[in-house]
Each structure stands twice: as C-alpha cells, then as structure tokens.
Amino acid sequence: MDKILTTLYAPQAWFMALPPYLSYTVIGLIIMTLLGCAGFILARLGYKPLWALLLLVPTVNVIAVWVLAYRRFPRESL
C-alpha cells in the first residue's frame, strides 16, 4: 500500500513538504498570474478584464472559454 501511495503522490511530494504559508503563497502567485494573463488577453480582444474571474469557477470556466472562442470579437465589428 505504501508503494502505491508513494507512486501516486511522488510528483507532489516537494509541494506537500513545504510549510503551509509557503504553499499558499505559491498557489496564490499561480492564480494571480493566471488571472493577470487572462485579463490582459481579454482586454486586447476588447472585452472587460473582469471576465477573467470566471476562470475561478470550475464548470463555468470551460463554458466561458467555449463562448469566447465562438463569439465575434468587439474589435472586429469596428
């Protein structure tokens, strides 16, 4: 049983060994980078960058990406 658990959690072992405050900091930086990049891309496409917050909701993020992919961009209609 230990061999199975070691195999399953081996890629995350370094992250699980970190102190909690440091792991929360790493997760926060990853989320802020994701939202910042998504907001920048949305602003370049002509949408409000606040739509990037939809990426935090698990099922809604997939639907939002599909809707964004198939809608006409506001910059194209100018």
PDB file of C-alpha atoms in Angstrom:
ATOM      1  CA  MET A   1       0.000   0.000   0.000  1.00  0.00           C
ATOM      2  CA  ASP A   2       2.844   2.402   0.774  1.00  0.00           C
ATOM      3  CA  LYS A   3       4.353   1.754  -2.650  1.00  0.00           C
ATOM      4  CA  ILE A   4       1.078   2.768  -4.338  1.00  0.00           C
ATOM      5  CA  LEU A   5       0.763   5.946  -2.289  1.00  0.00           C
ATOM      6  CA  THR A   6       4.382   6.848  -2.921  1.00  0.00           C
ATOM      7  CA  THR A   7       3.874   6.378  -6.656  1.00  0.00           C
ATOM      8  CA  LEU A   8       0.679   8.431  -6.680  1.00  0.00           C
ATOM      9  CA  TYR A   9       1.992  11.349  -4.663  1.00  0.00           C
ATOM     10  CA  ALA A  10       5.594  11.411  -5.869  1.00  0.00           C
ATOM     11  CA  PRO A  11       5.180  14.385  -8.261  1.00  0.00           C
ATOM     12  CA  GLN A  12       3.577  16.464  -5.500  1.00  0.00           C
ATOM     13  CA  ALA A  13       5.929  15.373  -2.718  1.00  0.00           C
ATOM     14  CA  TRP A  14       8.060  18.519  -2.871  1.00  0.00           C
ATOM     15  CA  PHE A  15       4.963  20.718  -2.686  1.00  0.00           C
ATOM     16  CA  MET A  16       3.422  18.804   0.198  1.00  0.00           C
ATOM     17  CA  ALA A  17       6.679  19.105   2.154  1.00  0.00           C
ATOM     18  CA  LEU A  18       6.558  22.920   2.101  1.00  0.00           C
ATOM     19  CA  PRO A  19       5.280  24.846   5.110  1.00  0.00           C
ATOM     20  CA  PRO A  20       1.614  25.842   4.710  1.00  0.00           C
ATOM     21  CA  TYR A  21       2.271  29.575   4.382  1.00  0.00           C
ATOM     22  CA  LEU A  22       4.744  28.960   1.561  1.00  0.00           C
ATOM     23  CA  SER A  23       2.454  26.580  -0.318  1.00  0.00           C
ATOM     24  CA  TYR A  24      -0.416  29.099  -0.054  1.00  0.00           C
ATOM     25  CA  THR A  25       1.907  31.771  -1.399  1.00  0.00           C
ATOM     26  CA  VAL A  26       2.852  29.598  -4.386  1.00  0.00           C
ATOM     27  CA  ILE A  27      -0.812  28.809  -5.117  1.00  0.00           C
ATOM     28  CA  GLY A  28      -1.713  32.492  -4.802  1.00  0.00           C
ATOM     29  CA  LEU A  29       1.023  33.505  -7.227  1.00  0.00           C
ATOM     30  CA  ILE A  30      -0.120  30.905  -9.745  1.00  0.00           C
ATOM     31  CA  ILE A  31      -3.739  32.087  -9.525  1.00  0.00           C
ATOM     32  CA  MET A  32      -2.762  35.763  -9.793  1.00  0.00           C
ATOM     33  CA  THR A  33      -0.595  35.022 -12.840  1.00  0.00           C
ATOM     34  CA  LEU A  34      -3.454  33.114 -14.464  1.00  0.00           C
ATOM     35  CA  LEU A  35      -5.940  35.918 -13.826  1.00  0.00           C
ATOM     36  CA  GLY A  36      -3.490  38.604 -14.918  1.00  0.00           C
ATOM     37  CA  CYS A  37      -2.688  36.906 -18.212  1.00  0.00           C
ATOM     38  CA  ALA A  38      -6.355  36.154 -18.900  1.00  0.00           C
ATOM     39  CA  GLY A  39      -7.326  39.754 -18.103  1.00  0.00           C
ATOM     40  CA  PHE A  40      -4.629  41.076 -20.412  1.00  0.00           C
ATOM     41  CA  ILE A  41      -5.768  38.817 -23.256  1.00  0.00           C
ATOM     42  CA  LEU A  42      -9.411  39.752 -22.732  1.00  0.00           C
ATOM     43  CA  ALA A  43      -8.550  43.458 -22.737  1.00  0.00           C
ATOM     44  CA  ARG A  44      -6.641  43.038 -26.000  1.00  0.00           C
ATOM     45  CA  LEU A  45      -9.676  41.304 -27.516  1.00  0.00           C
ATOM     46  CA  GLY A  46     -11.948  44.170 -26.484  1.00  0.00           C
ATOM     47  CA  TYR A  47     -13.709  42.580 -23.501  1.00  0.00           C
ATOM     48  CA  LYS A  48     -13.652  43.724 -19.892  1.00  0.00           C
ATOM     49  CA  PRO A  49     -10.780  42.076 -17.983  1.00  0.00           C
ATOM     50  CA  LEU A  50     -13.088  41.232 -15.065  1.00  0.00           C
ATOM     51  CA  TRP A  51     -14.442  38.338 -17.139  1.00  0.00           C
ATOM     52  CA  ALA A  52     -11.212  36.562 -16.186  1.00  0.00           C
ATOM     53  CA  LEU A  53     -12.741  35.894 -12.766  1.00  0.00           C
ATOM     54  CA  LEU A  54     -14.892  33.229 -14.442  1.00  0.00           C
ATOM     55  CA  LEU A  55     -11.751  31.090 -14.610  1.00  0.00           C
ATOM     56  CA  LEU A  56     -12.021  30.510 -10.861  1.00  0.00           C
ATOM     57  CA  VAL A  57     -15.388  28.707 -11.105  1.00  0.00           C
ATOM     58  CA  PRO A  58     -14.774  25.082 -12.119  1.00  0.00           C
ATOM     59  CA  THR A  59     -17.533  24.350 -14.660  1.00  0.00           C
ATOM     60  CA  VAL A  60     -18.164  27.910 -15.749  1.00  0.00           C
ATOM     61  CA  ASN A  61     -14.557  28.352 -16.909  1.00  0.00           C
ATOM     62  CA  VAL A  62     -14.932  25.702 -19.624  1.00  0.00           C
ATOM     63  CA  ILE A  63     -18.214  27.212 -20.816  1.00  0.00           C
ATOM     64  CA  ALA A  64     -16.714  30.722 -20.804  1.00  0.00           C
ATOM     65  CA  VAL A  65     -13.766  29.636 -22.957  1.00  0.00           C
ATOM     66  CA  TRP A  66     -16.135  27.989 -25.463  1.00  0.00           C
ATOM     67  CA  VAL A  67     -18.354  31.081 -25.610  1.00  0.00           C
ATOM     68  CA  LEU A  68     -15.318  33.310 -26.070  1.00  0.00           C
ATOM     69  CA  ALA A  69     -13.986  31.102 -28.853  1.00  0.00           C
ATOM     70  CA  TYR A  70     -17.163  31.232 -30.936  1.00  0.00           C
ATOM     71  CA  ARG A  71     -18.298  34.842 -30.410  1.00  0.00           C
ATOM     72  CA  ARG A  72     -17.460  37.705 -32.712  1.00  0.00           C
ATOM     73  CA  PHE A  73     -14.852  39.923 -31.082  1.00  0.00           C
ATOM     74  CA  PRO A  74     -15.868  43.552 -30.387  1.00  0.00           C
ATOM     75  CA  ARG A  75     -12.740  44.802 -32.166  1.00  0.00           C
ATOM     76  CA  GLU A  76     -13.771  43.063 -35.412  1.00  0.00           C
ATOM     77  CA  SER A  77     -17.068  44.948 -35.595  1.00  0.00           C
ATOM     78  CA  LEU A  78     -15.389  48.386 -35.707  1.00  0.00           C
TER      79      LEU A  78
END
